[in-house]
């Protein structure tokens, strides 16, 4: 499963060099692109650890392998040691061991409740490929591009950096590039710098805060390149003007105004439009003065070049957003691909609505590229708050599952009672041999009851069916049974577990324990304070449970539907709150201001019972309603969830039809989704053939 997801991620990102994961025992799994397409496996479970390369062709077929003793230990690498839980860590540039080329590594780690690392997932991003991208864009501005970090390290550049080590701004030969660092630190984001061969005009743009690194992208253009053509044109024009004025003034005043003053005013207007970034309004001017006409053409071409450059810079930033979304998916093997599929379906729905003339959508129009980009980014980032959600909650497949499924502990207690019944039988038989048949019957009955009780507990744990009050009453009766504990339950505990005991003295052994228990130490206090004022400012109306988690056994097994407790469901829902807060904290430009609302509204319902703001249909934008339908349909049909089987098309549409009738989703959008058979277009791309069944007309 891991390898398939890693290989898909590698194929979808052409600038990713490799994707890999490692655990605390030093095992290592890698899918890499260079120097040769291969899968690398380090197995430290064997008596003699091995390091195996499986070389692949483009069809993922194995064309060779190479086995050697395992010398590489991922646990000593900085990307492993510095990885944090629920966050994406960005490394400083360094030399990749596999290729000898510089690059950066993105990594995230998974820890258990005691703080022990389980595994680390990472991806290498080649700066060589990023440099190639910058080089392809440099011709647009007729200058150079440099991406650099606040410490002076050069991440990538549009020119040859030379050597195999990580370069620095100080090591570059052009003085203009060396001087850019202090200007970036002091916030002087544009201006002039003296270079080795000319004065350079520079512009600096800081990468978004969510990258976790203080990195900048700077462009350099020689002043002579910018001014030379204008200077030559204006000099010629000035000489012509002086000559005409010397010959006559008043008779040709009108002609001067028409030939020179008006075109100069229009040229000034063109410059103003460039400054305001209204590139589509920069048009060629009509004039008989060839020089003015040439200058006009130059400004039009320059405007088009700047426009292309900004578009390509946006594309570069969007690629970072997609990498982050992919990393969020990679956090859990059960949600891999969710953040990739939802935007595809959301855009498909939005494009279809644009072509319709329904009254419900008459005011919905994404008319500009900026509006489409805003919607697309919102769809990509709709689940970015999941970086704060513990993996075991997202993946919780049974009611007793935390880091592991605690049904095994309860089974052991039943085993103890099973043996206790047998011991009791032999003790009674020794005292009263003539009652062997009667005692044997009692033993068989006790054993049968234990088997039946455990089967019931195990069925409750699966959470596949609704539990009624009679089931919960039986559960509580079984919980009251007791067993004898003969070992100290305070030994081998973590610091956190001891703290949860609250200083309560241990119960002397042998101790009588309930078969199932809700203990004080099962209640986990919140590690952070819920700011009620902040909740009010954001409009959050979701109820916050008293405890962060409740691991009580009876409490968890009593969940009536599904596997999540009230606390865990809040933690799942909280990812929407975190999505809104994270996106609202970004310094988004004016044309991106709706991203937090679009992304954060996909769990609201039309009847005002959704979360986190309990909005009604009229308060929810159409883009947010579209993302909600895309999110629900993807979740219903997904084949990578631990707690359910993937549903067929007919099952999914039937469930969503009920949701429409109950006011949970926008009925108008869902009707278009069905009428236009968008579900089939999605299914053909993303679903298994076994899920694509016959769809009968509603009613």
PDB file of N, CA and C in Angstrom, residues 403-494:
ATOM      1  N   UNK A 403      -3.949   4.016  19.737  1.00  0.00           N
ATOM      2  CA  UNK A 403      -2.780   3.730  18.915  1.00  0.00           C
ATOM      3  C   UNK A 403      -2.840   2.282  18.438  1.00  0.00           C
ATOM      4  N   UNK A 404      -3.459   1.417  19.256  1.00  0.00           N
ATOM      5  CA  UNK A 404      -3.682   0.031  18.844  1.00  0.00           C
ATOM      6  C   UNK A 404      -5.102  -0.358  19.245  1.00  0.00           C
ATOM      7  N   UNK A 405      -5.585  -1.498  18.777  1.00  0.00           N
ATOM      8  CA  UNK A 405      -6.925  -1.973  19.076  1.00  0.00           C
ATOM      9  C   UNK A 405      -6.921  -2.653  20.448  1.00  0.00           C
ATOM     10  N   UNK A 406      -7.579  -2.036  21.433  1.00  0.00           N
ATOM     11  CA  UNK A 406      -7.532  -2.556  22.818  1.00  0.00           C
ATOM     12  C   UNK A 406      -8.428  -3.764  23.044  1.00  0.00           C
ATOM     13  N   UNK A 407      -9.073  -4.267  21.998  1.00  0.00           N
ATOM     14  CA  UNK A 407      -9.870  -5.488  22.150  1.00  0.00           C
ATOM     15  C   UNK A 407      -8.991  -6.654  22.583  1.00  0.00           C
ATOM     16  N   UNK A 408      -7.684  -6.581  22.240  1.00  0.00           N
ATOM     17  CA  UNK A 408      -6.775  -7.666  22.619  1.00  0.00           C
ATOM     18  C   UNK A 408      -6.574  -7.705  24.137  1.00  0.00           C
ATOM     19  N   UNK A 409      -6.546  -6.553  24.790  1.00  0.00           N
ATOM     20  CA  UNK A 409      -6.432  -6.517  26.250  1.00  0.00           C
ATOM     21  C   UNK A 409      -7.670  -7.147  26.891  1.00  0.00           C
ATOM     22  N   UNK A 410      -8.829  -6.796  26.346  1.00  0.00           N
ATOM     23  CA  UNK A 410     -10.073  -7.321  26.917  1.00  0.00           C
ATOM     24  C   UNK A 410     -10.182  -8.815  26.669  1.00  0.00           C
ATOM     25  N   UNK A 411      -9.714  -9.287  25.517  1.00  0.00           N
ATOM     26  CA  UNK A 411      -9.705 -10.728  25.262  1.00  0.00           C
ATOM     27  C   UNK A 411      -8.849 -11.460  26.295  1.00  0.00           C
ATOM     28  N   UNK A 412      -7.731 -10.857  26.649  1.00  0.00           N
ATOM     29  CA  UNK A 412      -6.859 -11.473  27.656  1.00  0.00           C
ATOM     30  C   UNK A 412      -7.578 -11.598  28.990  1.00  0.00           C
ATOM     31  N   UNK A 413      -8.373 -10.576  29.349  1.00  0.00           N
ATOM     32  CA  UNK A 413      -9.131 -10.668  30.612  1.00  0.00           C
ATOM     33  C   UNK A 413     -10.143 -11.803  30.558  1.00  0.00           C
ATOM     34  N   UNK A 414     -10.786 -11.975  29.395  1.00  0.00           N
ATOM     35  CA  UNK A 414     -11.712 -13.101  29.250  1.00  0.00           C
ATOM     36  C   UNK A 414     -10.968 -14.424  29.362  1.00  0.00           C
ATOM     37  N   UNK A 415      -9.744 -14.461  28.810  1.00  0.00           N
ATOM     38  CA  UNK A 415      -8.925 -15.670  28.941  1.00  0.00           C
ATOM     39  C   UNK A 415      -8.643 -15.968  30.420  1.00  0.00           C
ATOM     40  N   UNK A 416      -8.385 -14.907  31.207  1.00  0.00           N
ATOM     41  CA  UNK A 416      -8.134 -15.084  32.646  1.00  0.00           C
ATOM     42  C   UNK A 416      -9.364 -15.672  33.320  1.00  0.00           C
ATOM     43  N   UNK A 417     -10.559 -15.111  33.013  1.00  0.00           N
ATOM     44  CA  UNK A 417     -11.787 -15.642  33.612  1.00  0.00           C
ATOM     45  C   UNK A 417     -12.051 -17.075  33.161  1.00  0.00           C
ATOM     46  N   UNK A 418     -11.690 -17.394  31.927  1.00  0.00           N
ATOM     47  CA  UNK A 418     -11.858 -18.754  31.407  1.00  0.00           C
ATOM     48  C   UNK A 418     -11.019 -19.734  32.222  1.00  0.00           C
ATOM     49  N   UNK A 419      -9.763 -19.348  32.496  1.00  0.00           N
ATOM     50  CA  UNK A 419      -8.887 -20.225  33.275  1.00  0.00           C
ATOM     51  C   UNK A 419      -9.301 -20.269  34.752  1.00  0.00           C
ATOM     52  N   UNK A 420      -9.773 -19.130  35.272  1.00  0.00           N
ATOM     53  CA  UNK A 420     -10.253 -19.104  36.656  1.00  0.00           C
ATOM     54  C   UNK A 420     -11.417 -20.064  36.843  1.00  0.00           C
ATOM     55  N   UNK A 421     -12.313 -20.106  35.844  1.00  0.00           N
ATOM     56  CA  UNK A 421     -13.455 -21.032  35.935  1.00  0.00           C
ATOM     57  C   UNK A 421     -12.975 -22.479  35.951  1.00  0.00           C
ATOM     58  N   UNK A 422     -11.943 -22.775  35.135  1.00  0.00           N
ATOM     59  CA  UNK A 422     -11.407 -24.138  35.094  1.00  0.00           C
ATOM     60  C   UNK A 422     -10.732 -24.499  36.419  1.00  0.00           C
ATOM     61  N   UNK A 423      -9.984 -23.563  36.981  1.00  0.00           N
ATOM     62  CA  UNK A 423      -9.313 -23.808  38.268  1.00  0.00           C
ATOM     63  C   UNK A 423     -10.351 -24.028  39.364  1.00  0.00           C
ATOM     64  N   UNK A 424     -11.406 -23.183  39.344  1.00  0.00           N
ATOM     65  CA  UNK A 424     -12.477 -23.326  40.335  1.00  0.00           C
ATOM     66  C   UNK A 424     -13.138 -24.697  40.225  1.00  0.00           C
ATOM     67  N   UNK A 425     -13.289 -25.163  38.982  1.00  0.00           N
ATOM     68  CA  UNK A 425     -13.890 -26.491  38.762  1.00  0.00           C
ATOM     69  C   UNK A 425     -13.045 -27.590  39.399  1.00  0.00           C
ATOM     70  N   UNK A 426     -11.725 -27.549  39.203  1.00  0.00           N
ATOM     71  CA  UNK A 426     -10.867 -28.598  39.753  1.00  0.00           C
ATOM     72  C   UNK A 426     -10.792 -28.526  41.281  1.00  0.00           C
ATOM     73  N   UNK A 427     -10.834 -27.309  41.829  1.00  0.00           N
ATOM     74  CA  UNK A 427     -10.812 -27.189  43.290  1.00  0.00           C
ATOM     75  C   UNK A 427     -12.069 -27.791  43.895  1.00  0.00           C
ATOM     76  N   UNK A 428     -13.225 -27.515  43.283  1.00  0.00           N
ATOM     77  CA  UNK A 428     -14.488 -28.081  43.792  1.00  0.00           C
ATOM     78  C   UNK A 428     -14.528 -29.592  43.583  1.00  0.00           C
ATOM     79  N   UNK A 429     -13.989 -30.055  42.455  1.00  0.00           N
ATOM     80  CA  UNK A 429     -13.990 -31.483  42.162  1.00  0.00           C
ATOM     81  C   UNK A 429     -13.143 -32.238  43.180  1.00  0.00           C
ATOM     82  N   UNK A 430     -12.030 -31.637  43.608  1.00  0.00           N
ATOM     83  CA  UNK A 430     -11.160 -32.288  44.592  1.00  0.00           C
ATOM     84  C   UNK A 430     -11.878 -32.447  45.933  1.00  0.00           C
ATOM     85  N   UNK A 431     -12.706 -31.442  46.283  1.00  0.00           N
ATOM     86  CA  UNK A 431     -13.432 -31.507  47.552  1.00  0.00           C
ATOM     87  C   UNK A 431     -14.646 -32.430  47.480  1.00  0.00           C
ATOM     88  N   UNK A 432     -15.245 -32.522  46.282  1.00  0.00           N
ATOM     89  CA  UNK A 432     -16.502 -33.259  46.172  1.00  0.00           C
ATOM     90  C   UNK A 432     -16.520 -34.058  44.866  1.00  0.00           C
ATOM     91  N   UNK A 433     -15.734 -35.170  44.778  1.00  0.00           N
ATOM     92  CA  UNK A 433     -15.582 -35.920  43.522  1.00  0.00           C
ATOM     93  C   UNK A 433     -16.880 -36.483  42.975  1.00  0.00           C
ATOM     94  N   UNK A 434     -17.828 -36.803  43.854  1.00  0.00           N
ATOM     95  CA  UNK A 434     -19.048 -37.429  43.374  1.00  0.00           C
ATOM     96  C   UNK A 434     -19.923 -36.470  42.555  1.00  0.00           C
ATOM     97  N   UNK A 435     -19.636 -35.166  42.588  1.00  0.00           N
ATOM     98  CA  UNK A 435     -20.417 -34.177  41.828  1.00  0.00           C
ATOM     99  C   UNK A 435     -19.725 -33.798  40.509  1.00  0.00           C
ATOM    100  N   UNK A 436     -18.896 -34.690  39.990  1.00  0.00           N
ATOM    101  CA  UNK A 436     -18.118 -34.360  38.799  1.00  0.00           C
ATOM    102  C   UNK A 436     -19.005 -33.946  37.626  1.00  0.00           C
ATOM    103  N   UNK A 437     -20.094 -34.681  37.385  1.00  0.00           N
ATOM    104  CA  UNK A 437     -20.960 -34.373  36.245  1.00  0.00           C
ATOM    105  C   UNK A 437     -21.610 -33.002  36.410  1.00  0.00           C
ATOM    106  N   UNK A 438     -22.078 -32.736  37.653  1.00  0.00           N
ATOM    107  CA  UNK A 438     -22.736 -31.440  37.912  1.00  0.00           C
ATOM    108  C   UNK A 438     -21.742 -30.288  37.760  1.00  0.00           C
ATOM    109  N   UNK A 439     -20.530 -30.489  38.326  1.00  0.00           N
ATOM    110  CA  UNK A 439     -19.512 -29.433  38.233  1.00  0.00           C
ATOM    111  C   UNK A 439     -19.055 -29.226  36.790  1.00  0.00           C
ATOM    112  N   UNK A 440     -18.960 -30.307  36.025  1.00  0.00           N
ATOM    113  CA  UNK A 440     -18.560 -30.204  34.617  1.00  0.00           C
ATOM    114  C   UNK A 440     -19.587 -29.391  33.819  1.00  0.00           C
ATOM    115  N   UNK A 441     -20.864 -29.639  34.128  1.00  0.00           N
ATOM    116  CA  UNK A 441     -21.933 -28.901  33.442  1.00  0.00           C
ATOM    117  C   UNK A 441     -21.853 -27.412  33.768  1.00  0.00           C
ATOM    118  N   UNK A 442     -21.552 -27.098  35.063  1.00  0.00           N
ATOM    119  CA  UNK A 442     -21.410 -25.691  35.453  1.00  0.00           C
ATOM    120  C   UNK A 442     -20.239 -25.025  34.713  1.00  0.00           C
ATOM    121  N   UNK A 443     -19.135 -25.784  34.581  1.00  0.00           N
ATOM    122  CA  UNK A 443     -17.964 -25.248  33.890  1.00  0.00           C
ATOM    123  C   UNK A 443     -18.290 -24.968  32.423  1.00  0.00           C
ATOM    124  N   UNK A 444     -18.931 -25.929  31.760  1.00  0.00           N
ATOM    125  CA  UNK A 444     -19.275 -25.739  30.349  1.00  0.00           C
ATOM    126  C   UNK A 444     -20.204 -24.541  30.164  1.00  0.00           C
ATOM    127  N   UNK A 445     -21.132 -24.355  31.114  1.00  0.00           N
ATOM    128  CA  UNK A 445     -22.065 -23.225  31.044  1.00  0.00           C
ATOM    129  C   UNK A 445     -21.323 -21.897  31.214  1.00  0.00           C
ATOM    130  N   UNK A 446     -20.388 -21.875  32.185  1.00  0.00           N
ATOM    131  CA  UNK A 446     -19.616 -20.645  32.426  1.00  0.00           C
ATOM    132  C   UNK A 446     -18.761 -20.304  31.215  1.00  0.00           C
ATOM    133  N   UNK A 447     -18.148 -21.350  30.645  1.00  0.00           N
ATOM    134  CA  UNK A 447     -17.325 -21.131  29.449  1.00  0.00           C
ATOM    135  C   UNK A 447     -18.177 -20.609  28.285  1.00  0.00           C
ATOM    136  N   UNK A 448     -19.339 -21.196  28.106  1.00  0.00           N
ATOM    137  CA  UNK A 448     -20.214 -20.772  27.009  1.00  0.00           C
ATOM    138  C   UNK A 448     -20.648 -19.314  27.185  1.00  0.00           C
ATOM    139  N   UNK A 449     -20.938 -18.951  28.451  1.00  0.00           N
ATOM    140  CA  UNK A 449     -21.349 -17.562  28.705  1.00  0.00           C
ATOM    141  C   UNK A 449     -20.213 -16.590  28.406  1.00  0.00           C
ATOM    142  N   UNK A 450     -18.988 -16.958  28.799  1.00  0.00           N
ATOM    143  CA  UNK A 450     -17.834 -16.098  28.511  1.00  0.00           C
ATOM    144  C   UNK A 450     -17.636 -15.935  27.005  1.00  0.00           C
ATOM    145  N   UNK A 451     -17.757 -17.059  26.268  1.00  0.00           N
ATOM    146  CA  UNK A 451     -17.618 -16.983  24.814  1.00  0.00           C
ATOM    147  C   UNK A 451     -18.681 -16.069  24.206  1.00  0.00           C
ATOM    148  N   UNK A 452     -19.911 -16.215  24.688  1.00  0.00           N
ATOM    149  CA  UNK A 452     -21.005 -15.397  24.153  1.00  0.00           C
ATOM    150  C   UNK A 452     -20.807 -13.918  24.504  1.00  0.00           C
ATOM    151  N   UNK A 453     -20.382 -13.657  25.759  1.00  0.00           N
ATOM    152  CA  UNK A 453     -20.162 -12.265  26.179  1.00  0.00           C
ATOM    153  C   UNK A 453     -19.036 -11.618  25.378  1.00  0.00           C
ATOM    154  N   UNK A 454     -17.950 -12.359  25.160  1.00  0.00           N
ATOM    155  CA  UNK A 454     -16.850 -11.757  24.405  1.00  0.00           C
ATOM    156  C   UNK A 454     -17.248 -11.515  22.955  1.00  0.00           C
ATOM    157  N   UNK A 455     -18.005 -12.452  22.388  1.00  0.00           N
ATOM    158  CA  UNK A 455     -18.460 -12.265  21.005  1.00  0.00           C
ATOM    159  C   UNK A 455     -19.301 -10.995  20.898  1.00  0.00           C
ATOM    160  N   UNK A 456     -20.129 -10.743  21.931  1.00  0.00           N
ATOM    161  CA  UNK A 456     -20.951  -9.528  21.939  1.00  0.00           C
ATOM    162  C   UNK A 456     -20.068  -8.277  22.026  1.00  0.00           C
ATOM    163  N   UNK A 457     -19.066  -8.310  22.921  1.00  0.00           N
ATOM    164  CA  UNK A 457     -18.147  -7.166  23.070  1.00  0.00           C
ATOM    165  C   UNK A 457     -17.407  -6.916  21.753  1.00  0.00           C
ATOM    166  N   UNK A 458     -16.939  -7.995  21.126  1.00  0.00           N
ATOM    167  CA  UNK A 458     -16.205  -7.863  19.872  1.00  0.00           C
ATOM    168  C   UNK A 458     -17.093  -7.258  18.787  1.00  0.00           C
ATOM    169  N   UNK A 459     -18.377  -7.674  18.765  1.00  0.00           N
ATOM    170  CA  UNK A 459     -19.314  -7.130  17.783  1.00  0.00           C
ATOM    171  C   UNK A 459     -19.560  -5.645  18.048  1.00  0.00           C
ATOM    172  N   UNK A 460     -19.686  -5.274  19.314  1.00  0.00           N
ATOM    173  CA  UNK A 460     -19.854  -3.854  19.675  1.00  0.00           C
ATOM    174  C   UNK A 460     -18.652  -3.041  19.200  1.00  0.00           C
ATOM    175  N   UNK A 461     -17.472  -3.631  19.331  1.00  0.00           N
ATOM    176  CA  UNK A 461     -16.240  -2.913  18.995  1.00  0.00           C
ATOM    177  C   UNK A 461     -16.158  -2.562  17.519  1.00  0.00           C
ATOM    178  N   UNK A 462     -16.706  -3.410  16.655  1.00  0.00           N
ATOM    179  CA  UNK A 462     -16.628  -3.173  15.215  1.00  0.00           C
ATOM    180  C   UNK A 462     -17.408  -1.928  14.811  1.00  0.00           C
ATOM    181  N   UNK A 463     -18.525  -1.674  15.490  1.00  0.00           N
ATOM    182  CA  UNK A 463     -19.268  -0.447  15.225  1.00  0.00           C
ATOM    183  C   UNK A 463     -20.007  -0.437  13.914  1.00  0.00           C
ATOM    184  N   UNK A 464     -20.304  -1.601  13.357  1.00  0.00           N
ATOM    185  CA  UNK A 464     -20.952  -1.641  12.058  1.00  0.00           C
ATOM    186  C   UNK A 464     -22.459  -1.469  12.122  1.00  0.00           C
ATOM    187  N   UNK A 465     -23.074  -1.715  13.307  1.00  0.00           N
ATOM    188  CA  UNK A 465     -24.522  -1.631  13.431  1.00  0.00           C
ATOM    189  C   UNK A 465     -24.892  -0.667  14.555  1.00  0.00           C
ATOM    190  N   UNK A 466     -26.112  -0.141  14.485  1.00  0.00           N
ATOM    191  CA  UNK A 466     -26.609   0.765  15.516  1.00  0.00           C
ATOM    192  C   UNK A 466     -26.838   0.003  16.820  1.00  0.00           C
ATOM    193  N   UNK A 467     -26.382   0.574  17.932  1.00  0.00           N
ATOM    194  CA  UNK A 467     -26.585  -0.052  19.250  1.00  0.00           C
ATOM    195  C   UNK A 467     -27.810   0.559  19.915  1.00  0.00           C
ATOM    196  N   UNK A 468     -28.765  -0.289  20.306  1.00  0.00           N
ATOM    197  CA  UNK A 468     -29.941   0.237  21.003  1.00  0.00           C
ATOM    198  C   UNK A 468     -29.709   0.198  22.510  1.00  0.00           C
ATOM    199  N   UNK A 469     -30.671   0.648  23.279  1.00  0.00           N
ATOM    200  CA  UNK A 469     -30.530   0.745  24.733  1.00  0.00           C
ATOM    201  C   UNK A 469     -30.332  -0.626  25.376  1.00  0.00           C
ATOM    202  N   UNK A 470     -30.968  -1.658  24.798  1.00  0.00           N
ATOM    203  CA  UNK A 470     -30.815  -3.008  25.362  1.00  0.00           C
ATOM    204  C   UNK A 470     -29.372  -3.489  25.208  1.00  0.00           C
ATOM    205  N   UNK A 471     -28.746  -3.190  24.076  1.00  0.00           N
ATOM    206  CA  UNK A 471     -27.346  -3.570  23.866  1.00  0.00           C
ATOM    207  C   UNK A 471     -26.443  -2.866  24.877  1.00  0.00           C
ATOM    208  N   UNK A 472     -26.684  -1.586  25.092  1.00  0.00           N
ATOM    209  CA  UNK A 472     -25.848  -0.825  26.034  1.00  0.00           C
ATOM    210  C   UNK A 472     -26.043  -1.339  27.453  1.00  0.00           C
ATOM    211  N   UNK A 473     -27.276  -1.725  27.815  1.00  0.00           N
ATOM    212  CA  UNK A 473     -27.536  -2.280  29.149  1.00  0.00           C
ATOM    213  C   UNK A 473     -26.783  -3.604  29.330  1.00  0.00           C
ATOM    214  N   UNK A 474     -26.799  -4.463  28.309  1.00  0.00           N
ATOM    215  CA  UNK A 474     -26.052  -5.726  28.400  1.00  0.00           C
ATOM    216  C   UNK A 474     -24.554  -5.448  28.515  1.00  0.00           C
ATOM    217  N   UNK A 475     -24.074  -4.468  27.756  1.00  0.00           N
ATOM    218  CA  UNK A 475     -22.657  -4.098  27.817  1.00  0.00           C
ATOM    219  C   UNK A 475     -22.265  -3.701  29.236  1.00  0.00           C
ATOM    220  N   UNK A 476     -23.105  -2.908  29.882  1.00  0.00           N
ATOM    221  CA  UNK A 476     -22.795  -2.456  31.241  1.00  0.00           C
ATOM    222  C   UNK A 476     -22.844  -3.607  32.245  1.00  0.00           C
ATOM    223  N   UNK A 477     -23.756  -4.544  32.035  1.00  0.00           N
ATOM    224  CA  UNK A 477     -23.832  -5.708  32.928  1.00  0.00           C
ATOM    225  C   UNK A 477     -22.575  -6.570  32.809  1.00  0.00           C
ATOM    226  N   UNK A 478     -22.107  -6.777  31.580  1.00  0.00           N
ATOM    227  CA  UNK A 478     -20.876  -7.551  31.375  1.00  0.00           C
ATOM    228  C   UNK A 478     -19.697  -6.833  32.014  1.00  0.00           C
ATOM    229  N   UNK A 479     -19.692  -5.498  31.910  1.00  0.00           N
ATOM    230  CA  UNK A 479     -18.586  -4.707  32.456  1.00  0.00           C
ATOM    231  C   UNK A 479     -18.446  -4.883  33.963  1.00  0.00           C
ATOM    232  N   UNK A 480     -19.545  -5.180  34.665  1.00  0.00           N
ATOM    233  CA  UNK A 480     -19.523  -5.312  36.126  1.00  0.00           C
ATOM    234  C   UNK A 480     -18.867  -6.607  36.594  1.00  0.00           C
ATOM    235  N   UNK A 481     -18.661  -7.562  35.701  1.00  0.00           N
ATOM    236  CA  UNK A 481     -17.959  -8.781  36.100  1.00  0.00           C
ATOM    237  C   UNK A 481     -16.547  -8.428  36.542  1.00  0.00           C
ATOM    238  N   UNK A 482     -15.966  -9.216  37.402  1.00  0.00           N
ATOM    239  CA  UNK A 482     -14.641  -8.898  37.953  1.00  0.00           C
ATOM    240  C   UNK A 482     -13.627 -10.003  37.675  1.00  0.00           C
ATOM    241  N   UNK A 483     -12.353  -9.589  37.739  1.00  0.00           N
ATOM    242  CA  UNK A 483     -11.239 -10.516  37.615  1.00  0.00           C
ATOM    243  C   UNK A 483     -10.148 -10.081  38.583  1.00  0.00           C
ATOM    244  N   UNK A 484      -9.234 -10.959  38.886  1.00  0.00           N
ATOM    245  CA  UNK A 484      -8.188 -10.678  39.883  1.00  0.00           C
ATOM    246  C   UNK A 484      -6.894 -10.300  39.170  1.00  0.00           C
ATOM    247  N   UNK A 485      -6.388  -9.082  39.493  1.00  0.00           N
ATOM    248  CA  UNK A 485      -5.099  -8.639  38.968  1.00  0.00           C
ATOM    249  C   UNK A 485      -4.028  -8.878  40.028  1.00  0.00           C
ATOM    250  N   UNK A 486      -2.963  -9.571  39.660  1.00  0.00           N
ATOM    251  CA  UNK A 486      -1.893  -9.922  40.595  1.00  0.00           C
ATOM    252  C   UNK A 486      -0.590  -9.163  40.327  1.00  0.00           C
ATOM    253  N   UNK A 487      -0.588  -8.295  39.319  1.00  0.00           N
ATOM    254  CA  UNK A 487       0.627  -7.558  38.989  1.00  0.00           C
ATOM    255  C   UNK A 487       0.386  -6.053  39.148  1.00  0.00           C
ATOM    256  N   UNK A 488       1.433  -5.354  39.546  1.00  0.00           N
ATOM    257  CA  UNK A 488       1.377  -3.906  39.766  1.00  0.00           C
ATOM    258  C   UNK A 488       1.084  -3.185  38.445  1.00  0.00           C
ATOM    259  N   UNK A 489      -0.012  -2.423  38.417  1.00  0.00           N
ATOM    260  CA  UNK A 489      -0.373  -1.724  37.176  1.00  0.00           C
ATOM    261  C   UNK A 489       0.289  -0.356  37.065  1.00  0.00           C
ATOM    262  N   UNK A 490       1.258  -0.050  37.958  1.00  0.00           N
ATOM    263  CA  UNK A 490       1.982   1.220  37.875  1.00  0.00           C
ATOM    264  C   UNK A 490       3.376   1.041  37.269  1.00  0.00           C
ATOM    265  N   UNK A 491       3.753  -0.175  36.972  1.00  0.00           N
ATOM    266  CA  UNK A 491       5.078  -0.411  36.406  1.00  0.00           C
ATOM    267  C   UNK A 491       5.054  -0.227  34.887  1.00  0.00           C
ATOM    268  N   UNK A 492       6.162   0.319  34.359  1.00  0.00           N
ATOM    269  CA  UNK A 492       6.315   0.453  32.913  1.00  0.00           C
ATOM    270  C   UNK A 492       5.489   1.554  32.289  1.00  0.00           C
ATOM    271  N   UNK A 493       5.019   2.520  33.084  1.00  0.00           N
ATOM    272  CA  UNK A 493       4.194   3.597  32.550  1.00  0.00           C
ATOM    273  C   UNK A 493       5.058   4.748  32.036  1.00  0.00           C
ATOM    274  N   UNK A 494       4.514   5.482  31.075  1.00  0.00           N
ATOM    275  CA  UNK A 494       5.196   6.680  30.579  1.00  0.00           C
ATOM    276  C   UNK A 494       4.972   7.833  31.546  1.00  0.00           C
TER     277      UNK A 494
END
